[in-house]
Amino acid sequence: MRSTALQCLQLYSPLSCLEGFTELGYYNGSVSQTDSGALCLRWTEFPDYVLQYPGRGLGEHSYCRNPDRESNPWCFFRQTSGAIGWAYCDCHQGAARLVGGTSSGSGRVEVYLNGQWGAVCDSHWTYRDASVICRQLGLGEIGTALQRSRFGSGSGLFHYERLGCRGDESSISQCRSRTFVTGDCSHGNEAGVVCAPPEGSGPPLRLVGGEEDFEGRVEVFHGNRWGSVCDDQWDHRDAEVVCRQLGFGGVAKAWSWAHFGQGSGPIQLDAVRCTGNELFLDQCLHGDWEQHNCDHMEDAGVSCSPYTGTHTYFNHACMHTNKHTFQKQI
C-alpha cells in the first residue's frame, strides 16, 4: 500500500506563453487553442489584420499571436452560435506531468493537448524523449524510459504515438518528429519515466539490450555520458546491488561476456566488488573511473526479479516505500 503519512506533489509543468515571446515582445509559439478550449482560426481568414500588422507573425496558420503587443497571446475563434469572437490562449497546451509514481520524479507521462490530459504510447519511447520530459519538469538532464504502463494505466486517451526527440530540447514542444496517435495504442502501452536521482543516491544506472525492462547490460552515467561495466570479478552480489538501486529486490543474476550485447561508450568501471549490502553501485569497492583492462566483449549484465522489489525514495520532501513492478533508479 502507498504510504499515507506523507504525499509527494505530482509535478506539472505548464508551458508558459512567456516561453514563446521574442525580444520585441511578440509571441511566436505554437499554442493554437483558447483558454476555453476553442480551436483558433487561421489568421488568413482575417486579411485586414494581416495587412494592419505586417511582420508580426500572422499568416497561413492558427497559432496564437499578439500583433498588438497584448501581454498574452490571443486568437479569433468560432463561437457555438457561428459568430466570430476572440479570446486569450491556453498556455497549458503542451504541459507535461507525471502520474502514479512513487515520487515526484517518476510516473506515467501525460501531456495536455486540446483541453485534455493524455498519455504517450511506448512503442517508440526512448531515453531521449524521457530526458526531455525530465528537463521540461525541472527534474534534471537524465531520464530513464519505461514501457508497458509501469505506473499504471490512465484514462485510455493517448495524444502521441511518438515524440521523436533528439534529447537536447528544453520541452516536448520542440521535438520536431512528434506524431499523433493513430489508434495502435491501448491500456498497457503508456510510457513512463524515472528522472535523475537526487544528490547522494549514486550515479544513475540503466539496463540496455534486454528483452524485458528488468534485465540488460549495466550502464552507469558518469562524466556526463553513459558507459558499461567490465565483468572482471562480477558476481551475484554486484547484480543484487544494481537491482536494488533500480528498485528491485529478490534474486539477481549476474551475466558476463556481453550477454546483452556490447556497449559503444566508455567502460566506466572495472573490478567492482560489492558485499551485497550496499544501496548504490558506487558504494562498492571498484577501480578508478574509466580505468580498466577490458573491452566491450566483457560488458557486465544483470537479470533482476521484476515483481519483488521494495523501492524507497528519499528526498528533502518525502519518503515512500512501495511494492511495485517498475525498474530504474530515482
Tab-separated table of C-alpha atoms in Angstrom:
chain	number	residue	atom	x	y	z
A	1	MET	CA	0.000	0.000	0.000
A	2	ARG	CA	1.155	3.524	-0.679
A	3	SER	CA	2.209	5.372	2.437
A	4	THR	CA	-0.370	7.906	3.561
A	5	ALA	CA	1.893	9.587	6.094
A	6	LEU	CA	3.276	11.956	3.505
A	7	GLN	CA	2.349	12.576	-0.090
A	8	CYS	CA	4.761	13.879	-2.717
A	9	LEU	CA	3.355	16.511	-5.027
A	10	GLN	CA	2.898	15.367	-8.600
A	11	LEU	CA	4.895	17.528	-10.923
A	12	TYR	CA	3.037	19.511	-13.538
A	13	SER	CA	4.859	21.836	-15.880
A	14	PRO	CA	2.739	24.224	-17.946
A	15	LEU	CA	4.400	25.723	-20.968
A	16	SER	CA	4.053	29.366	-20.045
A	17	CYS	CA	3.266	31.523	-23.033
A	18	LEU	CA	6.202	33.643	-21.911
A	19	GLU	CA	8.462	30.933	-23.309
A	20	GLY	CA	7.358	31.824	-26.829
A	21	PHE	CA	7.958	35.576	-26.715
A	22	THR	CA	10.605	37.250	-28.846
A	23	GLU	CA	12.844	40.026	-27.580
A	24	LEU	CA	10.474	42.538	-29.191
A	25	GLY	CA	7.550	41.213	-27.180
A	26	TYR	CA	5.751	39.227	-29.883
A	27	TYR	CA	4.600	35.689	-29.213
A	28	ASN	CA	5.760	33.173	-31.826
A	29	GLY	CA	4.985	29.884	-30.079
A	30	SER	CA	2.758	27.026	-31.224
A	31	VAL	CA	-0.243	27.303	-28.880
A	32	SER	CA	-3.381	27.260	-31.049
A	33	GLN	CA	-6.278	26.952	-28.610
A	34	THR	CA	-8.136	29.437	-26.436
A	35	ASP	CA	-8.268	29.124	-22.674
A	36	SER	CA	-11.830	27.800	-23.006
A	37	GLY	CA	-10.733	25.017	-25.348
A	38	ALA	CA	-11.877	26.511	-28.661
A	39	LEU	CA	-9.626	25.989	-31.660
A	40	CYS	CA	-8.111	29.102	-33.176
A	41	LEU	CA	-8.943	30.150	-36.720
A	42	ARG	CA	-6.320	30.835	-39.362
A	43	TRP	CA	-5.123	34.401	-39.471
A	44	THR	CA	-5.560	34.486	-43.246
A	45	GLU	CA	-9.308	34.426	-42.625
A	46	PHE	CA	-8.817	37.974	-41.324
A	47	PRO	CA	-6.794	39.701	-44.064
A	48	ASP	CA	-7.354	43.154	-42.577
A	49	TYR	CA	-5.352	42.135	-39.515
A	50	VAL	CA	-2.600	40.598	-41.637
A	51	LEU	CA	-2.310	43.882	-43.556
A	52	GLN	CA	-2.580	46.025	-40.430
A	53	TYR	CA	0.237	44.159	-38.648
A	54	PRO	CA	2.891	43.208	-41.209
A	55	GLY	CA	5.873	41.310	-39.887
A	56	ARG	CA	4.072	40.316	-36.682
A	57	GLY	CA	3.889	36.578	-37.410
A	58	LEU	CA	0.380	36.472	-38.881
A	59	GLY	CA	-0.093	34.128	-41.818
A	60	GLU	CA	-1.388	30.781	-43.043
A	61	HIS	CA	-1.604	29.243	-39.581
A	62	SER	CA	-3.810	29.251	-36.487
A	63	TYR	CA	-1.162	29.854	-33.825
A	64	CYS	CA	-1.924	32.386	-31.121
A	65	ARG	CA	-0.269	35.748	-31.590
A	66	ASN	CA	-0.216	39.219	-30.061
A	67	PRO	CA	0.363	41.543	-33.037
A	68	ASP	CA	-0.915	44.462	-30.929
A	69	ARG	CA	1.581	43.604	-28.167
A	70	GLU	CA	-1.057	42.405	-25.730
A	71	SER	CA	0.632	40.857	-22.700
A	72	ASN	CA	-0.985	37.492	-23.522
A	73	PRO	CA	-1.335	35.927	-26.974
A	74	TRP	CA	-4.839	35.591	-28.375
A	75	CYS	CA	-6.691	34.432	-31.467
A	76	PHE	CA	-10.026	34.511	-33.238
A	77	PHE	CA	-12.365	31.539	-32.861
A	78	ARG	CA	-15.838	30.485	-33.945
A	79	GLN	CA	-18.471	30.552	-31.225
A	80	THR	CA	-21.192	27.897	-30.974
A	81	SER	CA	-23.631	30.407	-32.462
A	82	GLY	CA	-21.409	30.689	-35.520
A	83	ALA	CA	-20.286	34.212	-34.694
A	84	ILE	CA	-16.598	35.090	-34.625
A	85	GLY	CA	-15.062	36.016	-31.286
A	86	TRP	CA	-11.598	36.432	-29.842
A	87	ALA	CA	-10.046	35.098	-26.640
A	88	TYR	CA	-6.737	34.720	-24.885
A	89	CYS	CA	-4.965	31.457	-25.446
A	90	ASP	CA	-4.486	28.320	-23.391
A	91	CYS	CA	-0.947	28.483	-22.066
A	92	HIS	CA	-1.153	24.973	-20.629
A	93	GLN	CA	-1.062	23.492	-24.119
A	94	GLY	CA	1.889	21.097	-24.278
A	95	ALA	CA	2.260	20.858	-20.499
A	96	ALA	CA	3.558	17.603	-19.061
A	97	ARG	CA	3.016	15.792	-15.778
A	98	LEU	CA	3.990	12.517	-14.104
A	99	VAL	CA	1.201	10.384	-12.656
A	100	GLY	CA	1.177	7.296	-10.459
A	101	GLY	CA	4.837	7.282	-9.476
A	102	THR	CA	6.323	6.612	-6.074
A	103	SER	CA	7.958	10.039	-6.058
A	104	SER	CA	7.751	13.424	-7.723
A	105	GLY	CA	10.461	12.266	-10.138
A	106	SER	CA	8.718	9.237	-11.590
A	107	GLY	CA	5.427	8.291	-13.151
A	108	ARG	CA	3.300	7.804	-16.213
A	109	VAL	CA	3.891	10.595	-18.720
A	110	GLU	CA	0.818	12.660	-19.554
A	111	VAL	CA	0.658	15.638	-21.901
A	112	TYR	CA	-2.011	18.348	-22.035
A	113	LEU	CA	-3.480	18.938	-25.501
A	114	ASN	CA	-6.815	20.308	-26.667
A	115	GLY	CA	-8.115	20.665	-23.142
A	116	GLN	CA	-7.372	17.086	-22.051
A	117	TRP	CA	-4.574	15.144	-20.424
A	118	GLY	CA	-3.452	12.115	-22.406
A	119	ALA	CA	-0.683	9.533	-22.414
A	120	VAL	CA	2.234	8.881	-24.737
A	121	CYS	CA	2.457	5.497	-26.441
A	122	ASP	CA	5.516	3.447	-25.529
A	123	SER	CA	6.099	1.887	-28.962
A	124	HIS	CA	8.757	4.478	-29.895
A	125	TRP	CA	9.558	5.706	-26.385
A	126	THR	CA	13.286	6.332	-25.832
A	127	TYR	CA	15.598	7.706	-23.159
A	128	ARG	CA	15.957	10.832	-25.324
A	129	ASP	CA	12.216	11.502	-25.009
A	130	ALA	CA	12.342	10.723	-21.290
A	131	SER	CA	15.248	13.123	-20.754
A	132	VAL	CA	13.348	15.966	-22.429
A	133	ILE	CA	10.329	15.324	-20.191
A	134	CYS	CA	12.583	15.476	-17.118
A	135	ARG	CA	14.194	18.685	-18.339
A	136	GLN	CA	10.797	20.282	-19.019
A	137	LEU	CA	9.681	19.380	-15.494
A	138	GLY	CA	12.858	20.725	-13.921
A	139	LEU	CA	13.960	17.257	-12.807
A	140	GLY	CA	17.437	17.232	-14.268
A	141	GLU	CA	19.015	16.156	-17.519
A	142	ILE	CA	18.656	12.381	-17.335
A	143	GLY	CA	15.506	10.369	-17.878
A	144	THR	CA	15.046	6.608	-17.922
A	145	ALA	CA	12.331	5.426	-20.298
A	146	LEU	CA	9.920	2.778	-19.025
A	147	GLN	CA	7.362	0.879	-21.095
A	148	ARG	CA	4.292	-1.277	-20.536
A	149	SER	CA	2.433	1.006	-18.150
A	150	ARG	CA	4.877	0.534	-15.282
A	151	PHE	CA	2.997	3.245	-13.376
A	152	GLY	CA	-0.488	2.013	-14.175
A	153	SER	CA	-2.922	2.871	-16.937
A	154	GLY	CA	-4.629	6.209	-17.355
A	155	SER	CA	-7.955	7.220	-18.841
A	156	GLY	CA	-7.231	5.448	-22.110
A	157	LEU	CA	-6.699	8.673	-24.041
A	158	PHE	CA	-3.416	8.838	-25.953
A	159	HIS	CA	-2.079	12.012	-27.551
A	160	TYR	CA	1.229	10.984	-29.074
A	161	GLU	CA	2.391	7.821	-30.763
A	162	ARG	CA	5.946	9.120	-30.683
A	163	LEU	CA	7.811	12.252	-29.642
A	164	GLY	CA	10.979	11.683	-31.648
A	165	CYS	CA	13.121	13.990	-29.510
A	166	ARG	CA	16.840	14.429	-30.149
A	167	GLY	CA	17.371	14.652	-26.402
A	168	ASP	CA	18.649	18.224	-26.141
A	169	GLU	CA	15.298	20.036	-26.372
A	170	SER	CA	14.032	22.028	-23.399
A	171	SER	CA	10.424	20.828	-23.829
A	172	ILE	CA	8.498	18.338	-25.935
A	173	SER	CA	7.003	21.180	-27.980
A	174	GLN	CA	10.450	21.489	-29.575
A	175	CYS	CA	10.645	17.828	-30.592
A	176	ARG	CA	10.222	18.030	-34.351
A	177	SER	CA	9.263	14.409	-35.024
A	178	ARG	CA	6.102	14.350	-32.916
A	179	THR	CA	3.348	12.188	-34.383
A	180	PHE	CA	-0.167	11.971	-33.037
A	181	VAL	CA	-1.577	8.630	-32.070
A	182	THR	CA	-3.080	6.536	-34.878
A	183	GLY	CA	-5.124	4.143	-32.767
A	184	ASP	CA	-2.482	1.434	-32.310
A	185	CYS	CA	-2.014	2.192	-28.604
A	186	SER	CA	-4.101	0.851	-25.748
A	187	HIS	CA	-4.057	0.297	-21.997
A	188	GLY	CA	-0.788	-1.323	-21.082
A	189	ASN	CA	1.165	0.798	-23.566
A	190	GLU	CA	1.559	4.011	-21.546
A	191	ALA	CA	5.084	5.433	-21.440
A	192	GLY	CA	6.679	6.191	-18.092
A	193	VAL	CA	9.804	7.911	-16.874
A	194	VAL	CA	12.149	7.985	-13.918
A	195	CYS	CA	14.193	11.175	-13.751
A	196	ALA	CA	17.716	11.555	-12.415
A	197	PRO	CA	18.160	10.598	-8.754
A	198	PRO	CA	18.574	13.164	-6.000
A	199	GLU	CA	22.084	14.068	-4.923
A	200	GLY	CA	23.686	11.408	-2.763
A	201	SER	CA	21.907	8.407	-4.298
A	202	GLY	CA	24.727	7.339	-6.597
A	203	PRO	CA	25.299	7.795	-10.326
A	204	PRO	CA	22.272	6.788	-12.401
A	205	LEU	CA	22.100	3.259	-13.773
A	206	ARG	CA	20.194	1.788	-16.677
A	207	LEU	CA	19.744	-1.638	-18.245
A	208	VAL	CA	20.224	-1.877	-22.000
A	209	GLY	CA	19.651	-4.628	-24.552
A	210	GLY	CA	17.391	-6.943	-22.568
A	211	GLU	CA	14.094	-8.353	-23.773
A	212	GLU	CA	12.483	-7.136	-20.551
A	213	ASP	CA	12.867	-3.878	-18.645
A	214	PHE	CA	14.349	-5.698	-15.650
A	215	GLU	CA	17.356	-7.173	-17.449
A	216	GLY	CA	20.170	-5.944	-19.633
A	217	ARG	CA	23.684	-4.635	-19.914
A	218	VAL	CA	24.548	-2.463	-16.917
A	219	GLU	CA	25.384	1.116	-17.843
A	220	VAL	CA	26.420	3.915	-15.485
A	221	PHE	CA	26.102	7.652	-16.081
A	222	HIS	CA	29.334	9.377	-15.113
A	223	GLY	CA	31.302	12.246	-16.600
A	224	ASN	CA	28.184	13.345	-18.480
A	225	ARG	CA	27.983	10.141	-20.527
A	226	TRP	CA	26.728	6.584	-20.275
A	227	GLY	CA	29.166	3.681	-20.176
A	228	SER	CA	29.327	-0.012	-19.356
A	229	VAL	CA	30.868	-2.024	-16.505
A	230	CYS	CA	33.596	-4.612	-17.026
A	231	ASP	CA	32.745	-8.139	-15.882
A	232	ASP	CA	36.031	-8.753	-14.031
A	233	GLN	CA	35.023	-10.137	-10.593
A	234	TRP	CA	31.351	-9.527	-11.474
A	235	ASP	CA	29.030	-11.793	-9.476
A	236	HIS	CA	25.554	-12.080	-7.957
A	237	ARG	CA	26.404	-9.686	-5.115
A	238	ASP	CA	27.176	-6.927	-7.605
A	239	ALA	CA	23.986	-7.767	-9.500
A	240	GLU	CA	21.922	-7.544	-6.301
A	241	VAL	CA	23.187	-4.016	-5.642
A	242	VAL	CA	22.398	-2.950	-9.212
A	243	CYS	CA	18.880	-4.352	-8.947
A	244	ARG	CA	18.381	-2.769	-5.530
A	245	GLN	CA	19.398	0.652	-6.862
A	246	LEU	CA	16.964	0.195	-9.741
A	247	GLY	CA	14.104	-0.616	-7.372
A	248	PHE	CA	14.100	-4.415	-7.466
A	249	GLY	CA	14.663	-6.985	-4.741
A	250	GLY	CA	14.814	-10.740	-4.583
A	251	VAL	CA	17.237	-12.911	-6.513
A	252	ALA	CA	19.541	-11.220	-9.030
A	253	LYS	CA	21.597	-12.981	-11.671
A	254	ALA	CA	24.948	-11.678	-12.910
A	255	TRP	CA	25.865	-12.039	-16.586
A	256	SER	CA	29.306	-11.800	-18.159
A	257	TRP	CA	30.795	-11.697	-21.663
A	258	ALA	CA	28.384	-9.106	-23.072
A	259	HIS	CA	25.386	-11.393	-22.680
A	260	PHE	CA	23.095	-8.463	-23.596
A	261	GLY	CA	25.295	-7.129	-26.368
A	262	GLN	CA	28.319	-4.894	-26.441
A	263	GLY	CA	28.181	-1.243	-25.479
A	264	SER	CA	29.692	1.542	-27.547
A	265	GLY	CA	30.571	4.168	-24.942
A	266	PRO	CA	33.348	4.219	-22.362
A	267	ILE	CA	33.872	1.386	-19.905
A	268	GLN	CA	33.172	3.268	-16.705
A	269	LEU	CA	34.045	0.722	-14.009
A	270	ASP	CA	36.197	-2.357	-13.575
A	271	ALA	CA	36.818	-4.777	-10.708
A	272	VAL	CA	33.557	-3.990	-8.916
A	273	ARG	CA	33.468	-5.839	-5.588
A	274	CYS	CA	30.208	-5.470	-3.664
A	275	THR	CA	29.363	-7.176	-0.409
A	276	GLY	CA	25.723	-7.281	-1.499
A	277	ASN	CA	24.528	-4.933	1.242
A	278	GLU	CA	25.222	-1.614	-0.489
A	279	LEU	CA	22.370	0.628	-1.605
A	280	PHE	CA	24.153	2.016	-4.662
A	281	LEU	CA	26.740	0.577	-7.009
A	282	ASP	CA	29.290	3.327	-6.455
A	283	GLN	CA	29.394	2.395	-2.747
A	284	CYS	CA	31.062	-0.885	-3.706
A	285	LEU	CA	34.824	-1.209	-3.980
A	286	HIS	CA	35.898	-0.637	-7.568
A	287	GLY	CA	38.773	0.640	-9.660
A	288	ASP	CA	39.156	4.248	-10.683
A	289	TRP	CA	36.583	5.618	-13.095
A	290	GLU	CA	37.336	4.674	-16.726
A	291	GLN	CA	40.479	2.778	-15.665
A	292	HIS	CA	40.316	-0.826	-16.885
A	293	ASN	CA	41.957	-3.574	-18.916
A	294	CYS	CA	38.756	-4.667	-20.661
A	295	ASP	CA	36.959	-4.333	-23.962
A	296	HIS	CA	33.228	-4.383	-24.666
A	297	MET	CA	33.232	-8.171	-25.065
A	298	GLU	CA	33.397	-8.162	-21.257
A	299	ASP	CA	30.419	-5.892	-20.580
A	300	ALA	CA	28.547	-6.950	-17.439
A	301	GLY	CA	24.802	-7.530	-17.270
A	302	VAL	CA	22.093	-8.442	-14.778
A	303	SER	CA	18.676	-10.040	-14.589
A	304	CYS	CA	16.538	-8.739	-11.732
A	305	SER	CA	13.394	-10.198	-10.196
A	306	PRO	CA	10.624	-7.992	-11.609
A	307	TYR	CA	7.884	-8.357	-9.013
A	308	THR	CA	9.618	-8.479	-5.646
A	309	GLY	CA	11.212	-5.074	-5.374
A	310	THR	CA	10.656	-2.768	-2.453
A	311	HIS	CA	11.674	0.695	-3.512
A	312	THR	CA	12.467	3.536	-1.150
A	313	TYR	CA	12.666	7.080	-2.456
A	314	PHE	CA	14.444	9.755	-0.460
A	315	ASN	CA	14.459	13.477	-0.973
A	316	HIS	CA	14.045	16.572	1.129
A	317	ALA	CA	10.261	16.442	0.892
A	318	CYS	CA	9.081	12.880	1.330
A	319	MET	CA	9.791	9.206	1.680
A	320	HIS	CA	7.747	6.375	0.229
A	321	THR	CA	8.238	2.641	0.488
A	322	ASN	CA	6.148	0.827	-2.083
A	323	LYS	CA	5.895	-2.630	-3.506
A	324	HIS	CA	5.795	-2.231	-7.252
A	325	THR	CA	6.910	-3.636	-10.578
A	326	PHE	CA	8.896	-0.913	-12.301
A	327	GLN	CA	12.633	-0.602	-12.732
A	328	LYS	CA	15.317	2.058	-12.736
A	329	GLN	CA	16.582	4.331	-10.044
A	330	ILE	CA	15.437	7.704	-8.755
